[in-house]
Tab-separated table of C-alpha atoms in Angstrom:
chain	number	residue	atom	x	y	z
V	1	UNK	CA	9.970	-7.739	10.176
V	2	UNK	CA	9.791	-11.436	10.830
V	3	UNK	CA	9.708	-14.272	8.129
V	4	UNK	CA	5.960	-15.075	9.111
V	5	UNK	CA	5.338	-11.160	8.503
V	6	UNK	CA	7.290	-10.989	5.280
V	7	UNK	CA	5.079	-13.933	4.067
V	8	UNK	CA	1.643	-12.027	4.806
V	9	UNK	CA	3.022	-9.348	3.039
V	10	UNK	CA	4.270	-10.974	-0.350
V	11	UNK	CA	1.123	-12.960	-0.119
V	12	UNK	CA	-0.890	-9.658	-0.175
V	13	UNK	CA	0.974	-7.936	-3.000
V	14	UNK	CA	0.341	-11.582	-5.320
V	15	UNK	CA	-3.262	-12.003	-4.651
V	16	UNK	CA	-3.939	-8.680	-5.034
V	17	UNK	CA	-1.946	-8.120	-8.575
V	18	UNK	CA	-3.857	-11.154	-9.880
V	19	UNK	CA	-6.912	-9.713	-9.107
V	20	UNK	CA	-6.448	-6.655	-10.961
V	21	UNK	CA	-4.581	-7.977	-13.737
V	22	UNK	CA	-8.034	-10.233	-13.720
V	23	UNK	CA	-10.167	-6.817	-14.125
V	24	UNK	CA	-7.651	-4.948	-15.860
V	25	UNK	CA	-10.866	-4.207	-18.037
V	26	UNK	CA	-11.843	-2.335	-15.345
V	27	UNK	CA	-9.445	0.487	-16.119
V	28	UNK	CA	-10.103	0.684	-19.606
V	29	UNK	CA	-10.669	3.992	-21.062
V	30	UNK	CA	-14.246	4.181	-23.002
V	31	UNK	CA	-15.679	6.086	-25.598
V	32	UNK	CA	-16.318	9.151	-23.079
V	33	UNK	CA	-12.800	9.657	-22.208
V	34	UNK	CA	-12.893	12.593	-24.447
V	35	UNK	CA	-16.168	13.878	-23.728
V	36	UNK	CA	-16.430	16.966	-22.112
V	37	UNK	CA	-19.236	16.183	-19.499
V	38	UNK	CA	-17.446	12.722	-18.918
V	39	UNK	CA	-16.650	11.309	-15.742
V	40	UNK	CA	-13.020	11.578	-14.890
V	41	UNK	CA	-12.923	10.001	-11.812
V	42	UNK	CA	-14.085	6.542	-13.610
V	43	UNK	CA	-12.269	6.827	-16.803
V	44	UNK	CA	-9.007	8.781	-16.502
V	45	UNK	CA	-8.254	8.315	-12.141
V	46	UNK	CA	-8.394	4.505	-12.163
V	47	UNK	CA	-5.953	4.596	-15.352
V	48	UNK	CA	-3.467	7.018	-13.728
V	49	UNK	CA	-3.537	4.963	-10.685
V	50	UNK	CA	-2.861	1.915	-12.309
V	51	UNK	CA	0.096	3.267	-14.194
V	52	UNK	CA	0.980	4.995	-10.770
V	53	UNK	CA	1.487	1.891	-8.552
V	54	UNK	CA	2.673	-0.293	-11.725
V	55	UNK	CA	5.842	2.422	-12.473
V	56	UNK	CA	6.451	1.767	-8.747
V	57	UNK	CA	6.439	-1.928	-8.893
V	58	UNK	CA	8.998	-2.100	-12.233
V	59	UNK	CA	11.396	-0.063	-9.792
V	60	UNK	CA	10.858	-1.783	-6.592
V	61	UNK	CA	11.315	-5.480	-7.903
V	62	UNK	CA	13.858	-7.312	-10.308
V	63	UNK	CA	12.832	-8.562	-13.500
V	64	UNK	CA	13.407	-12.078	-12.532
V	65	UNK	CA	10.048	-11.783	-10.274
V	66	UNK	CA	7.236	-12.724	-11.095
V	67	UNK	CA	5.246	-9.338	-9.469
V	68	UNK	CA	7.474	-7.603	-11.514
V	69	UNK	CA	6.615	-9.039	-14.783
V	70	UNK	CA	2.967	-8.507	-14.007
V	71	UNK	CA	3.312	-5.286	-13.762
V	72	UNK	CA	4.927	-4.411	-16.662
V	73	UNK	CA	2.150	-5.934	-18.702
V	74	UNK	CA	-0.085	-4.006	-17.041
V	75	UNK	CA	1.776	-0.687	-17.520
V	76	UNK	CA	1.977	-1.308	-20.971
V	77	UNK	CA	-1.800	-2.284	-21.615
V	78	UNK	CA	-2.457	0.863	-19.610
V	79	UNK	CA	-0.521	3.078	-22.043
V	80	UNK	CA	-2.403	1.228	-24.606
V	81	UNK	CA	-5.378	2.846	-23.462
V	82	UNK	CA	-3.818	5.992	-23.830
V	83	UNK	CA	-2.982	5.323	-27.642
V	84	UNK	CA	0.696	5.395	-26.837
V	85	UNK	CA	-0.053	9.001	-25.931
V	86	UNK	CA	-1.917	10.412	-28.523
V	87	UNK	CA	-4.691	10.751	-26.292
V	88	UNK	CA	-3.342	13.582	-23.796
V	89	UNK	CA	-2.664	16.035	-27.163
V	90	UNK	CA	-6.469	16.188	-27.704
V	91	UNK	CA	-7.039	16.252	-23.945
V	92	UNK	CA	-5.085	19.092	-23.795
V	93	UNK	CA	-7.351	20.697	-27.010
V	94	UNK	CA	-9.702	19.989	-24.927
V	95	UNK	CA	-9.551	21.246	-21.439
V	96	UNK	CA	-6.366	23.248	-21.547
V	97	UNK	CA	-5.935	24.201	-17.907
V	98	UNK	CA	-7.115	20.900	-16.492
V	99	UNK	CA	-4.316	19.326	-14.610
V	100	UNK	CA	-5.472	15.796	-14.652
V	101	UNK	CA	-3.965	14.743	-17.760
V	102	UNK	CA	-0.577	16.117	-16.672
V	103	UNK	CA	-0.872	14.108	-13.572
V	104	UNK	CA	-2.184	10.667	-15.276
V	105	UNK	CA	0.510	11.494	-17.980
V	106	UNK	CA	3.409	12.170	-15.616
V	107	UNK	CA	2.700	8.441	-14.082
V	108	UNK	CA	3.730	7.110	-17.665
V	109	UNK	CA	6.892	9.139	-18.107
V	110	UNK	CA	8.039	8.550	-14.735
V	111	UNK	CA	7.941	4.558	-16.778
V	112	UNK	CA	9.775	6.175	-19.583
V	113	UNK	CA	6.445	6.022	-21.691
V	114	UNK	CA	6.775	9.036	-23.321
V	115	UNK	CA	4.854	11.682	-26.089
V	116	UNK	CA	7.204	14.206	-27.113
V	117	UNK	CA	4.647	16.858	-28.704
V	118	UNK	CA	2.605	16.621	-25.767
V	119	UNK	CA	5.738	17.543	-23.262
V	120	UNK	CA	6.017	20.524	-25.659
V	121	UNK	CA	2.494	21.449	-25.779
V	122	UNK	CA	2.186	21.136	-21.863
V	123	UNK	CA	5.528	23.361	-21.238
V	124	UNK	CA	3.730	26.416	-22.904
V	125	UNK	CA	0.736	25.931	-21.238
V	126	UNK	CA	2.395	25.918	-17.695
V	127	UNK	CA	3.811	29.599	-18.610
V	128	UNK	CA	0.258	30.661	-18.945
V	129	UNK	CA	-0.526	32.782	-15.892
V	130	UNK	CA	-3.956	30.838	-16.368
V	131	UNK	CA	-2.052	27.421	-15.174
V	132	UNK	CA	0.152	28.816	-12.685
V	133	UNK	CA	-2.481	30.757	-10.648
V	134	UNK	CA	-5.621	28.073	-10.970
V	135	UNK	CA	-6.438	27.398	-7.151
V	136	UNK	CA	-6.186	24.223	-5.745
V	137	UNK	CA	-5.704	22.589	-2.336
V	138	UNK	CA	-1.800	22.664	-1.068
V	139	UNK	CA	-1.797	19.240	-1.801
V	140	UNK	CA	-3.001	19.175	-4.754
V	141	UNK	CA	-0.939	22.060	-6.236
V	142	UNK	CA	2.610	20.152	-4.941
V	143	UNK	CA	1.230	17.210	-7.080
V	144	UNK	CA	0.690	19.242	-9.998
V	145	UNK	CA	4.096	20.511	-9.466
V	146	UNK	CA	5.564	17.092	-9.064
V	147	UNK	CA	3.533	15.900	-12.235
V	148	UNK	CA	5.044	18.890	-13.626
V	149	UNK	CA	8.610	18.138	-13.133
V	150	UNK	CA	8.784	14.517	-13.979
V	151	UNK	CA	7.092	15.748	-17.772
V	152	UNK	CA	10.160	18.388	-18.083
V	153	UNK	CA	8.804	21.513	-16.570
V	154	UNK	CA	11.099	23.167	-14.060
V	155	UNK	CA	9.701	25.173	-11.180
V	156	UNK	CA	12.785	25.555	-8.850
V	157	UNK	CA	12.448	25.388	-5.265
V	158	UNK	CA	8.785	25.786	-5.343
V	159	UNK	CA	8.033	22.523	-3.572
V	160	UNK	CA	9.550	23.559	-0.697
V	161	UNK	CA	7.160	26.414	-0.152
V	162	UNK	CA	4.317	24.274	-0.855
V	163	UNK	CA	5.228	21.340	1.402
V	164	UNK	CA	5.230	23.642	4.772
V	165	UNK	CA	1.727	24.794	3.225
V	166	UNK	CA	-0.099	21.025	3.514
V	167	UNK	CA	-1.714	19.816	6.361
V	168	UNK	CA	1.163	17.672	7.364
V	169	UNK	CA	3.828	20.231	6.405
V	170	UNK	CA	2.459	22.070	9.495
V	171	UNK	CA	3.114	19.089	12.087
V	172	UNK	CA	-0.047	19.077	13.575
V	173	UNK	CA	-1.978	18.400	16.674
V	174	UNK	CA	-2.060	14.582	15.744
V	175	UNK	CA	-5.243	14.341	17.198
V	176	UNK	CA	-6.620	15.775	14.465
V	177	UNK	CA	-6.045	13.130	12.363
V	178	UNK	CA	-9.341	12.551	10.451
V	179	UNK	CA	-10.207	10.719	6.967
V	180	UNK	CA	-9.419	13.852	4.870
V	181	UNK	CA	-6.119	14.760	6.946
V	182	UNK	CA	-4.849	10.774	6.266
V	183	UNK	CA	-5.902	10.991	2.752
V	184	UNK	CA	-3.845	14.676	2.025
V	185	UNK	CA	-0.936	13.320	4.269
V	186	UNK	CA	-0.162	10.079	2.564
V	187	UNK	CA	-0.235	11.883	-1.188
V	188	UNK	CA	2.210	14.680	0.268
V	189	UNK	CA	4.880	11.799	0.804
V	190	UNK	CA	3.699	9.993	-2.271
V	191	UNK	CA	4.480	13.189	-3.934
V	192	UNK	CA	7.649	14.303	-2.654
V	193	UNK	CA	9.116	10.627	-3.484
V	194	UNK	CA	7.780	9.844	-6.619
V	195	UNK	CA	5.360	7.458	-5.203
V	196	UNK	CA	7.765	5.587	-3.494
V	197	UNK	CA	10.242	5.597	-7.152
V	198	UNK	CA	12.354	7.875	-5.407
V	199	UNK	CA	15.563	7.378	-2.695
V	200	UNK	CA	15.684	10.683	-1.365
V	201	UNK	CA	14.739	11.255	2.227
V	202	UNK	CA	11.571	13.076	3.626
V	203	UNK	CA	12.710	15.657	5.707
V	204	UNK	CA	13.623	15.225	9.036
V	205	UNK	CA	10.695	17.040	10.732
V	206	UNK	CA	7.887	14.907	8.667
V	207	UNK	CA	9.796	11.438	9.173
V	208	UNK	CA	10.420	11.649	12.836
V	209	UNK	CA	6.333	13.001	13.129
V	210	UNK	CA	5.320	10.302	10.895
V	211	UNK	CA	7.327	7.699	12.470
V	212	UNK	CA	5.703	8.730	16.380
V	213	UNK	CA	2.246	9.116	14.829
V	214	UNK	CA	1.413	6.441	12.597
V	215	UNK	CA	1.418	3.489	14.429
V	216	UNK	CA	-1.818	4.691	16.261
V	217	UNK	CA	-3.421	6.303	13.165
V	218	UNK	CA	-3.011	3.442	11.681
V	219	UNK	CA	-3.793	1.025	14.434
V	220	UNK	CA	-7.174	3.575	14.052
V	221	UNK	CA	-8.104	2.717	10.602
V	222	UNK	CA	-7.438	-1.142	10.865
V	223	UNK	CA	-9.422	-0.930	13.681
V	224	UNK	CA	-12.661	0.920	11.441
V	225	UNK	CA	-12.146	-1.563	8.585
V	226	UNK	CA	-10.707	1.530	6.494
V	227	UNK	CA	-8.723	-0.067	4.346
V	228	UNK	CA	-7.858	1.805	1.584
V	229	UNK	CA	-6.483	4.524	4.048
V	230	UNK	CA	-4.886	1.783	5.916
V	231	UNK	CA	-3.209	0.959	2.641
V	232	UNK	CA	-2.034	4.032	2.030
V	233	UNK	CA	-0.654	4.502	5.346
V	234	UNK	CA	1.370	1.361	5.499
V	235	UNK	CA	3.085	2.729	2.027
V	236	UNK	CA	3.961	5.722	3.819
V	237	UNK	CA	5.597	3.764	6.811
V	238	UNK	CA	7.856	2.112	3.990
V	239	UNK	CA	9.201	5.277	2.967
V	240	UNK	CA	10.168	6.426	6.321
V	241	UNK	CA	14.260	5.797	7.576
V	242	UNK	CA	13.114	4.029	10.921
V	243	UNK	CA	12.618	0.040	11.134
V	244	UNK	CA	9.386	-0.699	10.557
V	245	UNK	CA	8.574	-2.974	13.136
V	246	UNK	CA	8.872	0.838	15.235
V	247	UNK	CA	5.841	1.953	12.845
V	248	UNK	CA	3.677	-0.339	11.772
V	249	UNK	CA	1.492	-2.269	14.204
V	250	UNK	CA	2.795	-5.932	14.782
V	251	UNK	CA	-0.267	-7.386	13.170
V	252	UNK	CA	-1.032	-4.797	10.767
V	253	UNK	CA	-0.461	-7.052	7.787
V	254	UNK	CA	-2.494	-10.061	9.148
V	255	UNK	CA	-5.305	-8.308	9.691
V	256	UNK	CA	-5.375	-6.272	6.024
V	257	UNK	CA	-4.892	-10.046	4.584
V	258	UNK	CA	-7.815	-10.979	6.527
V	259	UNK	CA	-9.780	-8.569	4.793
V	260	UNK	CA	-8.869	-9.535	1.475
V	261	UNK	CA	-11.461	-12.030	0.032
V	262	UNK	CA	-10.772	-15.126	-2.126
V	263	UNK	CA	-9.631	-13.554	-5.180
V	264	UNK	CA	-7.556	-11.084	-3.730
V	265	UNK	CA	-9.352	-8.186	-3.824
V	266	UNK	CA	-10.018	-5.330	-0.953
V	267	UNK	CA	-13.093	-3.424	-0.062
V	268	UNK	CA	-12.484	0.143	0.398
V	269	UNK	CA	-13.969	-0.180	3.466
V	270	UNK	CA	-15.572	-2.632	5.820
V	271	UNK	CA	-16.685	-6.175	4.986
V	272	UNK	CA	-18.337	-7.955	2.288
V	273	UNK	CA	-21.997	-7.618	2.317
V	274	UNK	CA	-23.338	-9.745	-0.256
V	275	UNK	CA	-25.237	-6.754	-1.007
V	276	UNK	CA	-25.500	-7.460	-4.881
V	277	UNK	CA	-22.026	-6.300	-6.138
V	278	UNK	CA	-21.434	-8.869	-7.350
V	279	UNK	CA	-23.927	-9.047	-9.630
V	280	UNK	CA	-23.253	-5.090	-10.707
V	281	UNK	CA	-19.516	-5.321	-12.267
V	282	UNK	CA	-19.062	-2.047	-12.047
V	283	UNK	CA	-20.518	-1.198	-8.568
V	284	UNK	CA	-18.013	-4.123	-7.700
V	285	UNK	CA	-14.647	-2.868	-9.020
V	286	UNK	CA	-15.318	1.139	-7.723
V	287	UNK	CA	-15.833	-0.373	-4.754
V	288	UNK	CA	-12.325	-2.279	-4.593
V	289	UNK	CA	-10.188	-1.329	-7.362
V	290	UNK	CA	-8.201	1.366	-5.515
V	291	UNK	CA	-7.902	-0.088	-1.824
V	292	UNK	CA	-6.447	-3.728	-3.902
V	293	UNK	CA	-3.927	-1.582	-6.171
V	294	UNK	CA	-2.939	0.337	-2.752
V	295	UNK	CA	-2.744	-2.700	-1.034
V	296	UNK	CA	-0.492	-4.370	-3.623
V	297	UNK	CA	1.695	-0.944	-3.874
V	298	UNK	CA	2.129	-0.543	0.261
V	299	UNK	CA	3.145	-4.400	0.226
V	300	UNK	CA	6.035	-3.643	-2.900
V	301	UNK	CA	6.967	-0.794	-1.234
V	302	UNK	CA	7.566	-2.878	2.315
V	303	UNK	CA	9.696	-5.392	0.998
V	304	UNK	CA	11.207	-3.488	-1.782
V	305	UNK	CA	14.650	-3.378	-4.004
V	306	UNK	CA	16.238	-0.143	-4.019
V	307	UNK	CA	15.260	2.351	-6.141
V	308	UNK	CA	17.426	1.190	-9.534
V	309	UNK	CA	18.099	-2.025	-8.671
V	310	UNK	CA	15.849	-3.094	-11.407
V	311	UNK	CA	15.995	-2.902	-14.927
V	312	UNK	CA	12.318	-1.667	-15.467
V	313	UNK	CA	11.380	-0.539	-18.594
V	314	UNK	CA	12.470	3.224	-17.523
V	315	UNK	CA	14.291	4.452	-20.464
V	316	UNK	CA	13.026	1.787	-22.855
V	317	UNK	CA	10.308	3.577	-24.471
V	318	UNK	CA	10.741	6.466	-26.529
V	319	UNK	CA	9.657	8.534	-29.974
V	320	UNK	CA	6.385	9.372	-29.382
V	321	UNK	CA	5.392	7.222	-26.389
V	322	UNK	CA	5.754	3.775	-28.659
V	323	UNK	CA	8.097	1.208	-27.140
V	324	UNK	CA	11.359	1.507	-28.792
């Protein structure tokens, strides 16, 4: 990647942080967190995102930068949220064989944000036949897994089986790449490394299929204003082991700049319409809170450290989930 390219792409990741360390509000968890006809997917999803891309950042950059120190703060007001962890115990009380708080909680351990009693609590409810056998998409059910692992349950070798089960475990036809097919295929990668924490390879099959497909799927989505899938898909063509000047369209990073407004953020999809969002907060930040934290995470992950080359907080945090 040239200089001028490397630019666009720190540039992205900076004005994009800023803007959601400016709405962090945004991801604040409200009163009906804990209510059972609450609404997950704007309380408990935008959390678990943000600690998802932040535990990504504290591994991908060194401590001395300033992206890096951002998102620690935010990973920490994020587990704030959570009570240091003594929400996910009642969560659990709660809706014992729902899997999102495994997943949102997995996101802080993978930080080293940690709850002890609700590791244990989670471990006997994953021997339930209840848990095991609760029927999900083959995408979903490897994330589960994955969440599983990283909060100390072992399912050995199961991944494997899954993986081949997913839409892109099959290799297919690439023309029938569609929305949901480059939705499921970037969170299979994200899963099987860690959201972009991890240094093992993809295997061979996926990366070499990933690496001849995705510079016109994404060349596609630019090219429809998607750009929260774009996002995603430019994360993905970090992970791969090919140069990524072979995968990623040579202005791909201009033109997902172009789209970002004046204070950083990124509209799921299309351009701004002046349509009133701004004047609705919260219409405003559904609409561009995820496609701005993807944007920020693909950019980290394209011009990242190695995996341990920082000293993020992993490991720092300890008896039940308070920083040690």
């Amino acid at each position: 990647m040239t200089a001028a390219g490397t630019d666009d792409v720190r540039q992205v990741a900076e004005d994009a942080l800023a803007w959601v360390s400016a709405h962090r509000a945004g991801f604040a968890l409200g009163e009906d967190a804990l209510a059972a006809d609450g609404r997950v997917d704007g309380t408990w999803k935008p959390l678990g995102e943000l600690a998802q891309v932040c535990a990504t950042m504290t591994r991908r950059t060194t401590p001395a930068d300033p992206l890096h120190t951002r998102a620690v703060a935010l990973l920490e007001f994020a587990w704030r949220q959570t009570r240091e962890g003594e929400l996910f115990p009642l969560l659990q009380r709660l809706e014992p064989f729902a899997t999102y708080p495994l997943e949102v909680y997995a996101a802080f351990a993978s930080a080293g944000f940690r709850h002890p009693a609700y590791e244990e609590g989670a471990a006997v409810v994953a021997r339930s036949r209840g848990w095991q056998f609760t029927e999900q998409d083959p995408t979903r059910r490897l994330g589960v897994l994955k969440a599983e692992e990283r909060s100390g349950v072992r399912r050995p070798g199961r991944a494997r089986h899954l993986l081949r089960t997913t839409w892109l475990g099959g290799l297919p036809e690439p023309w029938t790449f569609e929305r949901a097919a480059g939705y499921a295929l970037t969170h299979v990668v994200f899963h099987l490394t860690d959201w972009g924490r991890a240094d093992d390879p993809l295997p061979p099959d996926l990366a070499r299929y990933l690496a001849d497909w995705l510079p016109p799927w994404l060349d596609t989505c630019l090219d429809a204003q998607s750009w929260d899938l774009a996002g995603e898909l430019l994360a993905v063509a970090a992970t791969l082991p090919h140069p990524l000047d072979d995968v990623v369209p040579p202005d791909a990073w201009q033109r997902l700049r172009a789209a970002q407004d004046p204070t950083g953020a990124i509209r799921e999809e299309g351009r701004e319409t002046g349509d009133g969002e701004a004047r609705d907060p919260g219409r405003y930040f559904t609409h561009h809170y995820h496609s701005t934290l993807l944007a920020a995470f693909a950019a980290v992950l394209t011009t990242a450290h190695p995996a341990g080359a920082s000293a993020g907080p992993e490991g720092r945090h300890g008896r039940q989930g308070a920083p040690a």
